[in-house]
Short mmCIF file of C-alpha atoms in Angstrom, two decimals:
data_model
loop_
_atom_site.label_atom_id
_atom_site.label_comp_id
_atom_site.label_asym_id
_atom_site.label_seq_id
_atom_site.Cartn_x
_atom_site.Cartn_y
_atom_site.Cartn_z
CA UNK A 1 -5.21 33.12 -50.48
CA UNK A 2 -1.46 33.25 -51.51
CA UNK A 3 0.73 30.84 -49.20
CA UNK A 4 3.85 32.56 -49.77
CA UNK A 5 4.26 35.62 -52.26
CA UNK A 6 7.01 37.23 -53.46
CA UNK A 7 6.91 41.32 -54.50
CA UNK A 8 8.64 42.28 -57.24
CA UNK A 9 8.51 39.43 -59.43
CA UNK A 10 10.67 40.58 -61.69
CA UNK A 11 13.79 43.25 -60.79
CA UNK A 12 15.93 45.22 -63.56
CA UNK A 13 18.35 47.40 -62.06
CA UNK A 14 21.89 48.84 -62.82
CA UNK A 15 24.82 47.54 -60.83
CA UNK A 16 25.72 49.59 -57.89
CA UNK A 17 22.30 50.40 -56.67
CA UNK A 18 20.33 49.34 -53.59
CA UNK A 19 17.40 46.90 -53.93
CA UNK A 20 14.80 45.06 -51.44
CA UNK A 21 12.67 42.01 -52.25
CA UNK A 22 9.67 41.58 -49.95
CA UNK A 23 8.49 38.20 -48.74
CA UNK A 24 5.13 37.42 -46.71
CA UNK A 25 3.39 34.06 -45.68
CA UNK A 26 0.41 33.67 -44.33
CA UNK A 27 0.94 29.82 -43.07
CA UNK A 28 1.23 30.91 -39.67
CA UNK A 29 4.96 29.29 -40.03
CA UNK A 30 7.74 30.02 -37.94
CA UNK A 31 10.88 29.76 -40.05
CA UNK A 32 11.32 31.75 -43.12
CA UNK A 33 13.93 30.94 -45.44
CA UNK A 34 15.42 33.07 -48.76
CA UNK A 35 17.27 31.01 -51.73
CA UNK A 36 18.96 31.90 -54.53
CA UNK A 37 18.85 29.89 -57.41
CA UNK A 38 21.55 30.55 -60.47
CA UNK A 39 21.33 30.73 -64.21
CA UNK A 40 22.11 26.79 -64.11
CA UNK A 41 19.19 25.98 -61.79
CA UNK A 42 21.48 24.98 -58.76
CA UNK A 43 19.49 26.10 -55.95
CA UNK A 44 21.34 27.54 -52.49
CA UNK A 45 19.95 28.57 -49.45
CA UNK A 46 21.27 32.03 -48.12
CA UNK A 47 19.16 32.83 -45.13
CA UNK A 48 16.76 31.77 -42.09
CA UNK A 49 14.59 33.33 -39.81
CA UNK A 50 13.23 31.65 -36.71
CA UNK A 51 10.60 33.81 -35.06
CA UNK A 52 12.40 36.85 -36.13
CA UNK A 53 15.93 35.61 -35.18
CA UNK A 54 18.67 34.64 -37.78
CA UNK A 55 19.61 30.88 -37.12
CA UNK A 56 21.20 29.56 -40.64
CA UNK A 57 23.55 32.74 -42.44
CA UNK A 58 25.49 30.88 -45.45
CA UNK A 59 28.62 32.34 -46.88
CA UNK A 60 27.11 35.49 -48.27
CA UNK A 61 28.65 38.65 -49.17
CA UNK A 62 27.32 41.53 -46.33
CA UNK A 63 25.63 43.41 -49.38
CA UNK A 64 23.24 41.26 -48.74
CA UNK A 65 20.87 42.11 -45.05
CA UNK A 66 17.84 39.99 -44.50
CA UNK A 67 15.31 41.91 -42.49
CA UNK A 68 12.16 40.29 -40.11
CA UNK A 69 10.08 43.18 -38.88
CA UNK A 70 7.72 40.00 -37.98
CA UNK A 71 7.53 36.27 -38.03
CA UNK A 72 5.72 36.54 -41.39
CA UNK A 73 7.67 38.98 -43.31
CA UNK A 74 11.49 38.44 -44.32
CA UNK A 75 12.72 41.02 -46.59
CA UNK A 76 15.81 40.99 -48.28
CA UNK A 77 18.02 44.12 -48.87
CA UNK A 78 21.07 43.89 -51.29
CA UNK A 79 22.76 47.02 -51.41
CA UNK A 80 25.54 47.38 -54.28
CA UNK A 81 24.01 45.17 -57.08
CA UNK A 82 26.76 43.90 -58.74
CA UNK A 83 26.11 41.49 -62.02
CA UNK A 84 26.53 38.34 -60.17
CA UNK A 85 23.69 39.16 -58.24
CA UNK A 86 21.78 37.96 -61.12
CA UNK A 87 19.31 35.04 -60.52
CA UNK A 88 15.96 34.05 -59.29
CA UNK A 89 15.50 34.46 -55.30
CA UNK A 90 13.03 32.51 -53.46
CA UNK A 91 11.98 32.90 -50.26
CA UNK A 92 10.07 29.96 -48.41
CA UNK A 93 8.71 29.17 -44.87
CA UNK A 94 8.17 26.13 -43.14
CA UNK A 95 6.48 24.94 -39.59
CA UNK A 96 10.42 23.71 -38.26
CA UNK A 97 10.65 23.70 -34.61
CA UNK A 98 14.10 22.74 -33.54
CA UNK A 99 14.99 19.22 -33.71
CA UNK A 100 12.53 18.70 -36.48
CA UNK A 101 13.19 17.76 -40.02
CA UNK A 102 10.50 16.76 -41.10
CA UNK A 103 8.47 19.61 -42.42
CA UNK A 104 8.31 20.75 -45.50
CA UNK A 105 9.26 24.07 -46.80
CA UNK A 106 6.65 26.24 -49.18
CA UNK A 107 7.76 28.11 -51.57
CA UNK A 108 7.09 31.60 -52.68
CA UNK A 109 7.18 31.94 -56.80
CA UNK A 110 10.61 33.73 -57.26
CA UNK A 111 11.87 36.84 -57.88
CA UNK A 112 13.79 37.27 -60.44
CA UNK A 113 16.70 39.82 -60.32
CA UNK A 114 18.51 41.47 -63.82
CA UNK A 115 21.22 43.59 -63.25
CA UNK A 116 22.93 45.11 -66.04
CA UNK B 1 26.97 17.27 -44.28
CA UNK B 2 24.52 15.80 -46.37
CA UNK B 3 24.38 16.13 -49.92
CA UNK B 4 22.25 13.76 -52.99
CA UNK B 5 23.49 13.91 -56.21
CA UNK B 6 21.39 13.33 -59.35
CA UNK B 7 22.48 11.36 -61.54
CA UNK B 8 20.90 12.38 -64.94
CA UNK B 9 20.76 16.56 -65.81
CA UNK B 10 18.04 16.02 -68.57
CA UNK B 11 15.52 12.81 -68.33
CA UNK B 12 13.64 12.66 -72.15
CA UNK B 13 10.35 10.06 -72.03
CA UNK B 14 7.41 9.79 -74.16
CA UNK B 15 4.04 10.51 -72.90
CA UNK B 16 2.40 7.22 -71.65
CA UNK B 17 5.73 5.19 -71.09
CA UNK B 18 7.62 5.52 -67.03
CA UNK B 19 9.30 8.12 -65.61
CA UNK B 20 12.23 7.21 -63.86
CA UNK B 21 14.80 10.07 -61.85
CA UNK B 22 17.78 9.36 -60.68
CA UNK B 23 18.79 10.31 -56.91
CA UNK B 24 21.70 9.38 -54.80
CA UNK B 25 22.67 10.68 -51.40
CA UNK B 26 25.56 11.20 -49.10
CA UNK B 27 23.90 10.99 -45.18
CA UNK B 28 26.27 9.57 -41.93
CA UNK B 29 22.63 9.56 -40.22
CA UNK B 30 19.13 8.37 -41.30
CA UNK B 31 18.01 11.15 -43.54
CA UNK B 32 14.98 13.32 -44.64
CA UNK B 33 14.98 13.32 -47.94
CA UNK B 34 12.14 15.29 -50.60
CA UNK B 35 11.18 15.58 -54.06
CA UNK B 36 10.22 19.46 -55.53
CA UNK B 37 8.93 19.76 -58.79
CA UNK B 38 9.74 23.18 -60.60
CA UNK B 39 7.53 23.85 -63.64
CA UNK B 40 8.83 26.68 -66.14
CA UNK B 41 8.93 30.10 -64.65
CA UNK B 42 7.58 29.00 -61.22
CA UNK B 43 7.72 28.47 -57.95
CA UNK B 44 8.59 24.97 -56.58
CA UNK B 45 6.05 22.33 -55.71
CA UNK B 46 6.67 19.48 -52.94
CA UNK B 47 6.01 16.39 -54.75
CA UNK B 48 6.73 13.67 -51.61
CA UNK B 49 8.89 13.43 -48.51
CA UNK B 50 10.56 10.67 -46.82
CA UNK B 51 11.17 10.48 -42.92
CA UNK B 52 12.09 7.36 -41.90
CA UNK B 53 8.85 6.15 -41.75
CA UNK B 54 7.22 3.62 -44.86
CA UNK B 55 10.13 3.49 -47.70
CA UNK B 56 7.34 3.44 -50.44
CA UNK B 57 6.39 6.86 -50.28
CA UNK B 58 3.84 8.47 -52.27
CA UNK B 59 4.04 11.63 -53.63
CA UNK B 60 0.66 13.97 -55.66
CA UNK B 61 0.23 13.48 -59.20
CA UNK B 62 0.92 9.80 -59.24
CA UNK B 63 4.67 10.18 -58.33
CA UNK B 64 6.68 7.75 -55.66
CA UNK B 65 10.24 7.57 -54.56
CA UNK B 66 11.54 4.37 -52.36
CA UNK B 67 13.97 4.38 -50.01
CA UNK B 68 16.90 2.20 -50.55
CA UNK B 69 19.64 2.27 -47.72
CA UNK B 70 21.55 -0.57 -48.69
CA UNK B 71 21.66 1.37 -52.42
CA UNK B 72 21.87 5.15 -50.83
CA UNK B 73 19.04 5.82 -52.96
CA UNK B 74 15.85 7.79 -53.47
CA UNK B 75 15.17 7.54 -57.07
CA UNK B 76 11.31 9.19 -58.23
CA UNK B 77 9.23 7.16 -60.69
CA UNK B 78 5.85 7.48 -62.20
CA UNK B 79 3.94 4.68 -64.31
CA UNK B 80 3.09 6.78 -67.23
CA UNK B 81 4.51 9.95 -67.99
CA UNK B 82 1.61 13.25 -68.65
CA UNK B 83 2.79 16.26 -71.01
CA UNK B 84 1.92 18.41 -67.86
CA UNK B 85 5.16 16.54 -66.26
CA UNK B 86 7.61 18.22 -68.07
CA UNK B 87 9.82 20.28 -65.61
CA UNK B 88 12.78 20.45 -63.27
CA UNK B 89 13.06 18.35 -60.71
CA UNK B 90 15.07 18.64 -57.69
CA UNK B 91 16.09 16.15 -55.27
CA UNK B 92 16.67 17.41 -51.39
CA UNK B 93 17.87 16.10 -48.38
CA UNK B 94 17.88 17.82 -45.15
CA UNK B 95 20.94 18.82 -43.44
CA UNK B 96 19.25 18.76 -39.73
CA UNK B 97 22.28 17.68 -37.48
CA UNK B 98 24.91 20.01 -38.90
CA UNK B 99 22.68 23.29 -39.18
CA UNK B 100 22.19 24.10 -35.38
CA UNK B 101 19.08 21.39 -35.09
CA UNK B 102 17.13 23.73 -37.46
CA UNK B 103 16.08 22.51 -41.14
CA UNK B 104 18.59 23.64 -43.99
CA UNK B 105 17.61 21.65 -47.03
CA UNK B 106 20.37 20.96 -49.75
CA UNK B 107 19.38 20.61 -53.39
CA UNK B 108 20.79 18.66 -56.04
CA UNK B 109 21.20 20.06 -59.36
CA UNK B 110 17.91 19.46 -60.65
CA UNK B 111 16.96 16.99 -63.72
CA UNK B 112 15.05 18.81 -66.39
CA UNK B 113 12.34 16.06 -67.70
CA UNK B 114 10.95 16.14 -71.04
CA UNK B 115 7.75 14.35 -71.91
CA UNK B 116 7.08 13.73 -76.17
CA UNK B 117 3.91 13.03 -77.57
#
């Protein structure tokens, strides 16, 4: 009865290749959201999905292509793994509706990405 | 844009004595404003939220934060710090009016807080 998981957990690869981390919720939520969070902790949020549209796209490099087949799936593709890429992703989902703050956002547990 | 800074990276207490984190933030509107809890190697945990409704708000696991607008503050406490406590904390506020009406939360840097026997 997972809220939000996260496949892989953890990710080893080699810089230059192409890698996708899957995320699935079964909140019923609309908005699905993916994170990154560096070797210091500092947490930053990279991506949204609303209903399978992208509303919030932070300064990220294009090697990096979220992809919502549905409303509870957001994968994220990063093609070109370079060693910055490094960290733990998150992806989370929430019950936002436009206009609303208020709800909180649930977390999946983190995947976390080596790439040497 | 919003931001909240916190003002202590590591918080050390001993088990039994309060638990006090540190949270300022930056808002030109009345914010909403959250409290995650990160334990080692996991996902993270909402511990309370605050949206403009009571200032006292309380959170799971005995934690409360209270809303101080005079003090642009949001600071976490808990009467008596539990081994289990130890963790990262991170203090959020939600940048709603300057991310298209839809709910981008910004985190602070986290305080890590260690709990002694």
């Amino acid at each position: 009865d997972t809220a939000v998981s996260q496949t892989p957990k953890y990710l080893v690869t080699q810089m230059g290749n192409d890698k996708s981390i899957k995320c699935e919720q079964n909140l019923g939520h609309d908005t699905m959201y993916w994170y990154k969070q560096d070797s210091k902790k500092f947490l930053k949020i990279m991506f949204s999905y609303n209903n399978k549209e992208l509303i919030i796209n932070e300064t990220v490099p294009n090697r990096f292509s979220p992809k919502s087949p549905d409303k509870a799936h957001l994968n994220l593709h990063i093609n070109s793994l370079e060693l910055g890429d490094s960290a733990v992703y998150f992806c989370a989902s929430s019950q936002d509706e436009k206009g609303e703050n208020s709800y909180e956002q649930y977390f999946g547990p983190g995947t976390r990405l080596t790439v040497t | 844009a919003q931001s909240v800074t916190q003002l202590d990276s590591h918080v050390s207490v001993s088990e039994g004595t309060p638990v006090l984190l540190r949270c300022n933030y930056s808002s030109s509107y009345s914010p909403s404003l959250f409290w995650y809890v990160q334990h080692p190697n996991k996902g993270l945990q909402l511990l309370l939220k605050y949206t403009s409704a009571a200032t006292l708000v309380k959170g799971i696991n005995g934690f409360e934060a209270e809303f101080k607008k005079s003090e642009t503050s949001f600071h976490l406490t808990k009467p008596s710090a539990h081994m289990s406590d130890a963790a990262e904390y991170f203090c959020v506020v939600s940048d709603l009016p300057f991310s298209g009406g839809y709910n981008k939360l910004i985190f602070g840097a986290g305080t890590r807080l260690a709990v002694h026997p």
